[in-house]
Coordinates of C-alpha atoms in Angstrom, one line a residue:
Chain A
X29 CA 0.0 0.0 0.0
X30 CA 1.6 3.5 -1.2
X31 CA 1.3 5.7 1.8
X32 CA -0.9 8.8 1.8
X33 CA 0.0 10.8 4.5
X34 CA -2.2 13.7 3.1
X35 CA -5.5 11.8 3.4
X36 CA -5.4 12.2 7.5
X37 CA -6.3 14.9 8.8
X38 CA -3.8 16.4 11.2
X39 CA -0.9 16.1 8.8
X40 CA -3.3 17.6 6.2
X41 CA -4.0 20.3 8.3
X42 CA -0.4 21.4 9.4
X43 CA 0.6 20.8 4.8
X44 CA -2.7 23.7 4.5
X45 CA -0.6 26.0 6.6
X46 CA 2.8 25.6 4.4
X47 CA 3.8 29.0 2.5
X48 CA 3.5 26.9 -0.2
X49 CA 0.0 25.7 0.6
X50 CA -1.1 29.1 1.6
X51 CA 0.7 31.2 -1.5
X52 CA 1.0 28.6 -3.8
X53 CA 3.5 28.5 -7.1
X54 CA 5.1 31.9 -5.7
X55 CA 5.6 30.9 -2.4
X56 CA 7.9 27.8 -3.5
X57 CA 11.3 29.1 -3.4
X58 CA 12.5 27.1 -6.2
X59 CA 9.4 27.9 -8.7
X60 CA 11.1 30.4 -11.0
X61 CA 14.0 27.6 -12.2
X62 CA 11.4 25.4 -12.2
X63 CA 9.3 27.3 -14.4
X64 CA 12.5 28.2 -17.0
X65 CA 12.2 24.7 -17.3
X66 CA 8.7 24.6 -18.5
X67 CA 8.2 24.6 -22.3
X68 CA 5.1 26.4 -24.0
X69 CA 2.3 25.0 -22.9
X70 CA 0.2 26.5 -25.2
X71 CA -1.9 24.3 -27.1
X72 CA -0.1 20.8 -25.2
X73 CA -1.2 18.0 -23.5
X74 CA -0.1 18.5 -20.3
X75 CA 0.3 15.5 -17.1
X76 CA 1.2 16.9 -13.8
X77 CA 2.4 14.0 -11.1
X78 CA 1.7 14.7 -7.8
X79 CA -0.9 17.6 -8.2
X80 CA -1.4 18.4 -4.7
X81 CA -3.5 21.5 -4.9
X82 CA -3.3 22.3 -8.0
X83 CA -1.0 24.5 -8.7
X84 CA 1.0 23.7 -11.5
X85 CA -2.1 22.4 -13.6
X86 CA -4.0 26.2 -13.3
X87 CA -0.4 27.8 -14.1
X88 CA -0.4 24.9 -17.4
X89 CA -4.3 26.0 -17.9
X90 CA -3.5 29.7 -18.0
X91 CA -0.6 29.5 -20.1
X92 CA -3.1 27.9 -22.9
X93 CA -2.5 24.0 -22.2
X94 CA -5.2 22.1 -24.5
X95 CA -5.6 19.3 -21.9
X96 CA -4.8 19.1 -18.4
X97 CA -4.7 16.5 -16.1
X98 CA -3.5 16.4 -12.5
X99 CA -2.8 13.0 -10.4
X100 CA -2.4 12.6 -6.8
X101 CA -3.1 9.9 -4.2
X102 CA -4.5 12.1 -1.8
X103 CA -8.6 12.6 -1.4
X104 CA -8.3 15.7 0.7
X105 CA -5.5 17.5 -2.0
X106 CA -8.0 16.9 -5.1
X107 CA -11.2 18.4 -3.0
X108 CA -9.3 21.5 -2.4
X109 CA -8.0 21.2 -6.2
X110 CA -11.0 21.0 -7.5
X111 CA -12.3 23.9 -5.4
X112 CA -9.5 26.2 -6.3
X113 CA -10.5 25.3 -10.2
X114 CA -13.8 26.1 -10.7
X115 CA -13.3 27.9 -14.1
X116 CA -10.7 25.6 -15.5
X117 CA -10.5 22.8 -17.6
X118 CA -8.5 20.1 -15.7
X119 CA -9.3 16.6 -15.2
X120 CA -8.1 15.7 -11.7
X121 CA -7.2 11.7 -11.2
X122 CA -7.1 10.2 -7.8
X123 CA -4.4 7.3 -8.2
X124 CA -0.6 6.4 -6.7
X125 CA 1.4 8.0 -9.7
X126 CA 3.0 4.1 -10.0
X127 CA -0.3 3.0 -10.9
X128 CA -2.0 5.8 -13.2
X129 CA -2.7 4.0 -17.0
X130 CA 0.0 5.7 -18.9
X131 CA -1.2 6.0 -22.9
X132 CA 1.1 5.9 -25.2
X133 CA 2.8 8.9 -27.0
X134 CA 0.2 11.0 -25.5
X135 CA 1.5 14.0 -23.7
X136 CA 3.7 16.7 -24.6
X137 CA 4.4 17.5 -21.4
X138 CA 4.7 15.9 -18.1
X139 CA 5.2 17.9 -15.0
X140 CA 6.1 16.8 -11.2
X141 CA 6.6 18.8 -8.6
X142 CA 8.0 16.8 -5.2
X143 CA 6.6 13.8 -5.4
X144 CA 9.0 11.4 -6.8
X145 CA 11.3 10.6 -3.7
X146 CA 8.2 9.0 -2.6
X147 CA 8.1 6.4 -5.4
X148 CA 10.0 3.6 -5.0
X149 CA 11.0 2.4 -8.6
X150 CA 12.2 5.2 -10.3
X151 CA 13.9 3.2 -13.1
X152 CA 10.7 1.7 -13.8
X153 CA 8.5 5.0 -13.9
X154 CA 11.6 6.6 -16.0
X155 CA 9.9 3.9 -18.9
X156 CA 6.5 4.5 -18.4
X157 CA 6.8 8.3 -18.0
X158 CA 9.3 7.8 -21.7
X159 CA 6.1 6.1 -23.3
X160 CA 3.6 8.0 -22.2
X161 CA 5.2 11.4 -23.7
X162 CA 4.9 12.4 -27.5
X163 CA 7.7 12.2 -29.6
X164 CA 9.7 15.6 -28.7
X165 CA 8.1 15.6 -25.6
X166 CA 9.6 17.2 -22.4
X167 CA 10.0 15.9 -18.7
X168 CA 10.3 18.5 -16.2
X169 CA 10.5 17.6 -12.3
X170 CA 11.5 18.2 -8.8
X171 CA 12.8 16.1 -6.1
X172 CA 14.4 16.7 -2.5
X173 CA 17.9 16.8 -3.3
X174 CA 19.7 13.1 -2.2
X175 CA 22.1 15.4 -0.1
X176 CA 19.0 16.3 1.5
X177 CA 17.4 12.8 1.5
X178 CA 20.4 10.8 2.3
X179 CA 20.0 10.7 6.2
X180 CA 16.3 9.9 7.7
X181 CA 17.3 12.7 9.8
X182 CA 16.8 15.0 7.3
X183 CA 17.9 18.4 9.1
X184 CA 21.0 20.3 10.5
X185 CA 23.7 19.3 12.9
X186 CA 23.4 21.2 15.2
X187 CA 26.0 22.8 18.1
X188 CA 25.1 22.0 21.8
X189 CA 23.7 26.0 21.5
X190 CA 21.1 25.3 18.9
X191 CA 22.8 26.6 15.9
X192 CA 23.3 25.0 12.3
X193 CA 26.9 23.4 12.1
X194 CA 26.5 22.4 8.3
X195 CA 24.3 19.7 6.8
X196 CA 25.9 16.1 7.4
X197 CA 25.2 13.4 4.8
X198 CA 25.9 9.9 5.7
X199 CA 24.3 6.4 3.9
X200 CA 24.2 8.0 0.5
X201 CA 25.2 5.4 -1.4
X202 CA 22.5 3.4 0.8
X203 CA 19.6 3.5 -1.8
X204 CA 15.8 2.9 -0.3
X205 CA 13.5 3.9 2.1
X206 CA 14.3 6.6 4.3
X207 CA 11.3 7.0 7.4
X208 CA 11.7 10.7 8.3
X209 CA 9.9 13.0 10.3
X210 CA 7.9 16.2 8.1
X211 CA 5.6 17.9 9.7
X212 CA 5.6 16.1 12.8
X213 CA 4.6 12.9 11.1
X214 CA 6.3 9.8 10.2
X215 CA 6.9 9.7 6.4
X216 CA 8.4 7.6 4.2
X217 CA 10.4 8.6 1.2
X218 CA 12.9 7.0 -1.1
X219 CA 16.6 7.8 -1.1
X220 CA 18.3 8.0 -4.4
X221 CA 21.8 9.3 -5.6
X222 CA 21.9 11.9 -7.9
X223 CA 23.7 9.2 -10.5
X224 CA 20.2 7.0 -9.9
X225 CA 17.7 9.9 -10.5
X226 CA 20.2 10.6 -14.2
X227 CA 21.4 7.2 -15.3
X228 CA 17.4 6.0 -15.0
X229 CA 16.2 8.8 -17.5
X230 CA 19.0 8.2 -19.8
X231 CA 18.6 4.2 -19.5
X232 CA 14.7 4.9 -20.6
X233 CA 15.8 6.8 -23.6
X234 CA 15.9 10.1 -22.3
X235 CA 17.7 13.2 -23.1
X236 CA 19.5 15.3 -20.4
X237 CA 18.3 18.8 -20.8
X238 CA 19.2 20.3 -17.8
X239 CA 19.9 19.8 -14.2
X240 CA 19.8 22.7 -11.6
X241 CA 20.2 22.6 -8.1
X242 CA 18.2 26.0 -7.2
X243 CA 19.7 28.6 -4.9
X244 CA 18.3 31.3 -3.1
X245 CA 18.2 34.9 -4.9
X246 CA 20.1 37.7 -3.2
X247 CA 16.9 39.1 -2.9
X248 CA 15.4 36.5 -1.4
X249 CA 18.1 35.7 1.0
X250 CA 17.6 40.0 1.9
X251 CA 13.9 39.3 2.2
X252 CA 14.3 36.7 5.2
X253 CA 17.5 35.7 6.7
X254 CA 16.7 32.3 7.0
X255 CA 17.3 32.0 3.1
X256 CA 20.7 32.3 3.8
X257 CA 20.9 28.6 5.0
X258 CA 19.2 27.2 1.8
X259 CA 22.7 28.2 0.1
X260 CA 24.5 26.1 2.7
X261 CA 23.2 22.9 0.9
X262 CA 21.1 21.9 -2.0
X263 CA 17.3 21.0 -0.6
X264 CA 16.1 20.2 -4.3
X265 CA 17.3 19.0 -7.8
X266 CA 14.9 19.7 -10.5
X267 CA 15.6 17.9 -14.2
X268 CA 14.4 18.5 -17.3
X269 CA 14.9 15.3 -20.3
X270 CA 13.6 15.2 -23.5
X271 CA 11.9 12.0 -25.4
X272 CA 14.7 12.8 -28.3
X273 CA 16.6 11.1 -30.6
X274 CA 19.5 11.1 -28.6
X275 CA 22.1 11.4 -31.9
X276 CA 20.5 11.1 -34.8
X277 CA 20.3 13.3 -37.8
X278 CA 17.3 12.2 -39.8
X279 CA 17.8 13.5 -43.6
X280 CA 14.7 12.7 -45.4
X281 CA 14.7 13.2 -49.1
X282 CA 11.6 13.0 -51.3
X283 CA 12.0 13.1 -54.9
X284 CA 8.8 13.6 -57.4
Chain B
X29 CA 49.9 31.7 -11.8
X30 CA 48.5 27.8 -12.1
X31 CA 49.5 26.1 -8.6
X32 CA 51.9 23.3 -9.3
X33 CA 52.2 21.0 -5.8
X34 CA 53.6 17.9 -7.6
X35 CA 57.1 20.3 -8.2
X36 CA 57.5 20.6 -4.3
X37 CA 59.4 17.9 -3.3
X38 CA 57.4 16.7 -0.1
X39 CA 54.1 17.1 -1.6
X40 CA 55.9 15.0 -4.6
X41 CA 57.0 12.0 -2.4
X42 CA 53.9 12.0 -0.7
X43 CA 51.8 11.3 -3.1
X44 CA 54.3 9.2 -4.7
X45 CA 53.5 6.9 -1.9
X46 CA 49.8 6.9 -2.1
X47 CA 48.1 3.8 -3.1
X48 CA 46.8 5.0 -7.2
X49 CA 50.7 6.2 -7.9
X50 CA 52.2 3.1 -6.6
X51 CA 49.5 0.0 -8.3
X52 CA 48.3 2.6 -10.6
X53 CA 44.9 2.0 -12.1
X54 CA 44.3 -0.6 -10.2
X55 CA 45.2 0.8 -6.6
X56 CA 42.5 3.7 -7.6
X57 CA 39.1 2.8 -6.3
X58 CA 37.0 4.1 -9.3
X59 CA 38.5 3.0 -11.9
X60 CA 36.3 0.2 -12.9
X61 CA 33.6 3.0 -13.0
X62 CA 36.0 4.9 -15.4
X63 CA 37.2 2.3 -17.4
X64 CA 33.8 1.1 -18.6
X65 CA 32.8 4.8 -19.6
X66 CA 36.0 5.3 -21.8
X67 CA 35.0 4.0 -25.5
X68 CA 37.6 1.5 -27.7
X69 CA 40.5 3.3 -27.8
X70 CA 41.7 0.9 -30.8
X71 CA 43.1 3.3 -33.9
X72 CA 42.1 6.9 -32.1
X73 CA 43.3 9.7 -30.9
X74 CA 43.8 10.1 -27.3
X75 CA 44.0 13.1 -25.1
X76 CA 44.8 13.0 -21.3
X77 CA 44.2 16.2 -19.7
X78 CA 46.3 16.4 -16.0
X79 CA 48.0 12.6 -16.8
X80 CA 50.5 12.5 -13.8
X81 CA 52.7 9.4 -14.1
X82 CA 50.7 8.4 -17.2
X83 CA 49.0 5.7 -16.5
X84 CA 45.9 6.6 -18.0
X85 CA 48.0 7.0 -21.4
X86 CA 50.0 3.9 -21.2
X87 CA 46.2 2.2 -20.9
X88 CA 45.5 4.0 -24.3
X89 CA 48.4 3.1 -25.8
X90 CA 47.6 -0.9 -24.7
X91 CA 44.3 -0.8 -26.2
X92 CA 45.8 0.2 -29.6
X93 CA 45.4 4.1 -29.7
X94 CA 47.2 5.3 -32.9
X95 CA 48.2 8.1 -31.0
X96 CA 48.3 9.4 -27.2
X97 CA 49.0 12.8 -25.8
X98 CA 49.4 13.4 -22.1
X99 CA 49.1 17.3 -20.6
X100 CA 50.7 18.0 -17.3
X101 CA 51.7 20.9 -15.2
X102 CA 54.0 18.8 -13.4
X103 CA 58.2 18.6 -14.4
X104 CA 57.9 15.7 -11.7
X105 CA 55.5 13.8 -12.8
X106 CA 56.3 13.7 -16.9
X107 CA 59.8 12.6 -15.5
X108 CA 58.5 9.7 -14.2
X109 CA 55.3 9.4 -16.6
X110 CA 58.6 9.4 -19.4
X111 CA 60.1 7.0 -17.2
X112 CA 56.8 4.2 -17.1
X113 CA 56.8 4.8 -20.8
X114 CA 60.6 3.6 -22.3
X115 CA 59.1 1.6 -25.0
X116 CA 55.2 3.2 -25.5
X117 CA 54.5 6.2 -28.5
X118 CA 53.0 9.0 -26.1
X119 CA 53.7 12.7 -26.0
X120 CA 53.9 14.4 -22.9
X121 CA 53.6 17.6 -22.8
X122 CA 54.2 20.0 -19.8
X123 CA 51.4 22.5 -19.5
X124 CA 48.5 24.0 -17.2
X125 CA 45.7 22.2 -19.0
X126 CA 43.9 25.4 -19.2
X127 CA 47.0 27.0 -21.4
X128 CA 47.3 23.9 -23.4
X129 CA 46.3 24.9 -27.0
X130 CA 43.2 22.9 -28.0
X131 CA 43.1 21.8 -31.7
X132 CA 39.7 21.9 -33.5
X133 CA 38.4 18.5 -34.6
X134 CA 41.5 16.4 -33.0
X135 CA 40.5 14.2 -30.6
X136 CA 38.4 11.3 -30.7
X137 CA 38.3 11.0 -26.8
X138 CA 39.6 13.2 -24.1
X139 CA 40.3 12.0 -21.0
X140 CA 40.8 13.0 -17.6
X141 CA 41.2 11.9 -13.5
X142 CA 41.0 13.9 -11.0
X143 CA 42.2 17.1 -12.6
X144 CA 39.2 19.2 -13.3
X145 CA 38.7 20.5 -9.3
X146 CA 42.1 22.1 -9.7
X147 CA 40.6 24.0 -12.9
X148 CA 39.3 27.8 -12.2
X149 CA 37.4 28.4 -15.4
X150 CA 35.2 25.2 -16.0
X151 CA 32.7 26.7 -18.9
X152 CA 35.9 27.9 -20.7
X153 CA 37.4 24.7 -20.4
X154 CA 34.4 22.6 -21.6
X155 CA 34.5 25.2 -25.0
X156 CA 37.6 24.4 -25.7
X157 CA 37.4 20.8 -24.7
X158 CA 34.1 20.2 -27.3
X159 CA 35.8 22.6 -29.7
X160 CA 38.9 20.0 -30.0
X161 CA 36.8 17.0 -29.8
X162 CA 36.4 15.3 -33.4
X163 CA 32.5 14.9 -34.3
X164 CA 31.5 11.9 -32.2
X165 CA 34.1 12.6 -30.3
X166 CA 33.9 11.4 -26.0
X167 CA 35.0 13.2 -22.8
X168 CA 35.2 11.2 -19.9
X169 CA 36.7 13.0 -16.6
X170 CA 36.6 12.2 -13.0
X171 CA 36.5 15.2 -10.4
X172 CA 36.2 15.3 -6.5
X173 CA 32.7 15.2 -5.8
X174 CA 30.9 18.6 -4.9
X175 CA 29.8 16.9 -1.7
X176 CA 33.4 15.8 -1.0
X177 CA 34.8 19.7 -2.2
X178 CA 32.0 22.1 -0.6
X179 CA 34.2 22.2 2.9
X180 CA 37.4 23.9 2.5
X181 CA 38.2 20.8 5.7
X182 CA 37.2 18.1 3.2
X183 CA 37.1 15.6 6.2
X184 CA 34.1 13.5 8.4
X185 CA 32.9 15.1 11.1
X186 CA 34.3 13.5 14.1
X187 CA 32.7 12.9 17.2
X188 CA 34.8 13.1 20.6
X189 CA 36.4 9.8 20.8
X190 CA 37.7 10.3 17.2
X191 CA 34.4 8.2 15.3
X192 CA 33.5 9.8 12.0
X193 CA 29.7 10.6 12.6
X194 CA 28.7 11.9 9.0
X195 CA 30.5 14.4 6.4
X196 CA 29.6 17.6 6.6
X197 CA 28.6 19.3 3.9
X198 CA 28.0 23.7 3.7
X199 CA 28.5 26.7 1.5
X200 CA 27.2 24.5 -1.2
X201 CA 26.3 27.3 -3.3
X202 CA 29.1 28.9 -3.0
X203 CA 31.6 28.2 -5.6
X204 CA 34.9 29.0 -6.1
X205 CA 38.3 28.6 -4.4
X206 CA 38.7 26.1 -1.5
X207 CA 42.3 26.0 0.6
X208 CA 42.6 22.8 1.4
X209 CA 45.1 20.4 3.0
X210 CA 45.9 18.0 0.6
X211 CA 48.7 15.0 2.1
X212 CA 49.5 17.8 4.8
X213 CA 50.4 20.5 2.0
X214 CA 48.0 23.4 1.3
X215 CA 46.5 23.2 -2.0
X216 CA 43.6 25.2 -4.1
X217 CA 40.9 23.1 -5.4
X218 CA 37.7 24.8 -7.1
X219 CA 34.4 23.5 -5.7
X220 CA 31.2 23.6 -8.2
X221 CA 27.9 22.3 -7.6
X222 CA 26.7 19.1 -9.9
X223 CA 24.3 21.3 -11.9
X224 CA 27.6 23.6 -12.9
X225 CA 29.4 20.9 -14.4
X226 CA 26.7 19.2 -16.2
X227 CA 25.2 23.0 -17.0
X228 CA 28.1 23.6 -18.2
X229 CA 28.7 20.1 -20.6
X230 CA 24.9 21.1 -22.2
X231 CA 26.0 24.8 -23.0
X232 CA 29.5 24.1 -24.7
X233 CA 27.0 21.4 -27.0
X234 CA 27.7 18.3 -25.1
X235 CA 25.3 15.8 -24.9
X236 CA 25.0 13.9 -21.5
X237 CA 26.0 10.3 -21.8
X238 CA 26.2 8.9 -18.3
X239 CA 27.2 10.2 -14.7
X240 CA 28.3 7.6 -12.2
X241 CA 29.2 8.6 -8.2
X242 CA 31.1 5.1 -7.6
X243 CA 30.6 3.1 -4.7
X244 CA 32.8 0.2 -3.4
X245 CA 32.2 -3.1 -4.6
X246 CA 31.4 -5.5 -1.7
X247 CA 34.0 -7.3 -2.5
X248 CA 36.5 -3.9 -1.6
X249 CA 34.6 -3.5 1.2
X250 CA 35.3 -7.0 2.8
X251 CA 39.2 -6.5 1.8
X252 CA 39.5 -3.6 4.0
X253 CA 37.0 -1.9 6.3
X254 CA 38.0 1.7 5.4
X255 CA 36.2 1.0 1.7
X256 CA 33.2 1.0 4.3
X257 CA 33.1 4.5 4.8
X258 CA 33.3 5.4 0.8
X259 CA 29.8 4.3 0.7
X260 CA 28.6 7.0 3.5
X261 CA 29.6 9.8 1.1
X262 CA 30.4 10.1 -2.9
X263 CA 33.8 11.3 -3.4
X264 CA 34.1 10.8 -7.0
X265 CA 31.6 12.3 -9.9
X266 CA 32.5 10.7 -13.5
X267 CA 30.8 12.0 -16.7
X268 CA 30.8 10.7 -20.1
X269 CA 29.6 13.4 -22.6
X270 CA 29.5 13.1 -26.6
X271 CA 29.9 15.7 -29.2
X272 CA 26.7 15.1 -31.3
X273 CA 23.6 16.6 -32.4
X274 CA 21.9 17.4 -29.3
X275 CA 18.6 17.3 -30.6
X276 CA 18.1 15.7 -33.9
X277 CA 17.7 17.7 -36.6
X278 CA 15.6 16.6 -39.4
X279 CA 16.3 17.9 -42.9
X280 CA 13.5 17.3 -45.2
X281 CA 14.1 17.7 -49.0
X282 CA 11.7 17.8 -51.1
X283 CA 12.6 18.1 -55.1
X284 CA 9.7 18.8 -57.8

């Protein structure tokens, strides 16, 4: 059973409260690489893994998307989706991303934002995630960085007076299941090395497009000190990989 | 002015004594990793960027390069790369890699261990690098991993009693010069974040073939217990990258 920690109430509850939850696509620090990332959606097919609330499938609806839909496990996240939506056309899925019916050559884009350290076969969604895109199709997602995910700790060393020593990584090579504390709540997430989350893509066929490891602004890190610390260590790794030929030069001649 | 450590005599013998410079390839953790990145050397042209006692080259020139041209800074270490080499065709040449003068469409693969950290100007580099790469053409290099380089300490976090608890890792983000102690010598490595060397690959043209953060084998680890501690932390990142068409380009002809 894939967990779905958003589906009881008190972790729900404390997630609603999130700057992210609360301001949505502008209140996640590492929005404006992601959304360099992001081809034109007008006119596209567009998947979004992981949906949550919604976010990224309005911003796909308002930037002219044809299609949208939106998957998440999580009951509670789709209600308030679907709430938040009432103009738009998205089609909201309630399934474990591992287990949603991926079509064929179907999407021209698929977006995820933070949900894949909680699936535990990467390599195996790299190939359905491959098929499921259009020919030229892009991939565009966010994880917690494995720097970040490597210990189930997940936080700062701290000195005996409460302040952040650095960030200590330990197990990294240690792939798997990492039960870490978020929000108060016992979560599970999935470990990977940074050479897992690129060989995968490339093994299913994909092109590397780009990999960024966002930092704070300076004018982010002026607005609110505590900014400063997100430059002490990566918290995220977003990728982009296009369904490419990855060498070929196609020369087609027709002759009357 | 390019630091040159392997000149100073005590740095020399140091590292003279280390485990890579005495078994070579062998006695150098990663290179099984390495190895199975580099493409058939058999009838090409082979460039080895920071090639210290050569072993790298003399590997080329086994494997039936048709020609082999190691760059060092190091008088030292082309004495006793020229030394290794009495009866192999290879061309040392003493140079900061960075002055070295890259020839367009030379090389079919460039290789290079554990040389890049030492490199300022990484974007430049990769320009030149794809520049003298022939069509098709493969760089393979090994570099400290950004994990292992973000502390100027470079070292595990110790507890009292002298246990390593974790590596620390901080100032991520920040890039640039790290003094660090190096077989009790100071020396000046650059530290850049993953996403600025593969960033940097993709904007010189290269396409992304494969990125590996080796771990030990089991079999290291039950030969000697210190292999343990490799898998806590990556200290290696090695990248294969191609000079091809990124993206495919299709050229349609159509004659009346």
């Amino acid at each position: 059973m894939k967990q779905n920690k958003y589906d009881e109430a008190a972790f729900f509850n404390t997630y609603s409260r999130m700057n992210r939850s609360v301001k949505g696509l502008e209140g996640a620090g590492e929005w404006p690489v992601f959304r360099e990332l992001i081809p034109h959606l007008q006119g596209k097919n567009v998947l979004d893994l992981g949906c949550g609330f919604g976010w990224h499938c309005r911003y796909a609806a308002d930037q002219g998307a044809a299609e949208v839909t939106g998957v998440d496990i999580s009951r509670n996240m789709l209600e308030k989706a679907r709430e938040k939506s009432p103009d738009k056309e998205i089609t909201f899925v309630r399934r474990p991303l591992e287990d949603f019916e991926y079509e064929s050559d179907t999407y021209d884009v698929i977006i995820s934002s933070l949900a894949f350290h909680y699936v535990r076969d990467f390599r195996q969604l790299c190939h359905s995630l491959y098929k499921a895109l259009k020919p030229g199709g892009t991939l565009v997602f966010s994880v917690e960085h494995p720097i970040f995910t490597s210990r189930a700790e997940q936080d700062w060393f701290y000195s005996e007076d409460g302040r952040r020593l650095h960030w200590p990584v330990d197990r990294y090579q240690e792939e798997g299941e990492r039960r870490t504390n978020f929000l108060a709540e016992d979560v599970v997430k999935y470990h990977r090395t940074v050479s897992t989350y690129i060989e995968s893509l490339l093994q299913a066929g994909f092109l590397i497009r780009s990999v960024k490891e966002p930092a704070p602004s300076q004018e982010r890190i002026l607005e609110n000190s505590e900014w400063q610390d997100e430059a002490r260590r990566p918290m995220f790794l977003i990728v982009s990989a296009a369904k490419e030929q990855q060498a070929g030069i196609t020369v087609i001649q027709a002759h009357a």
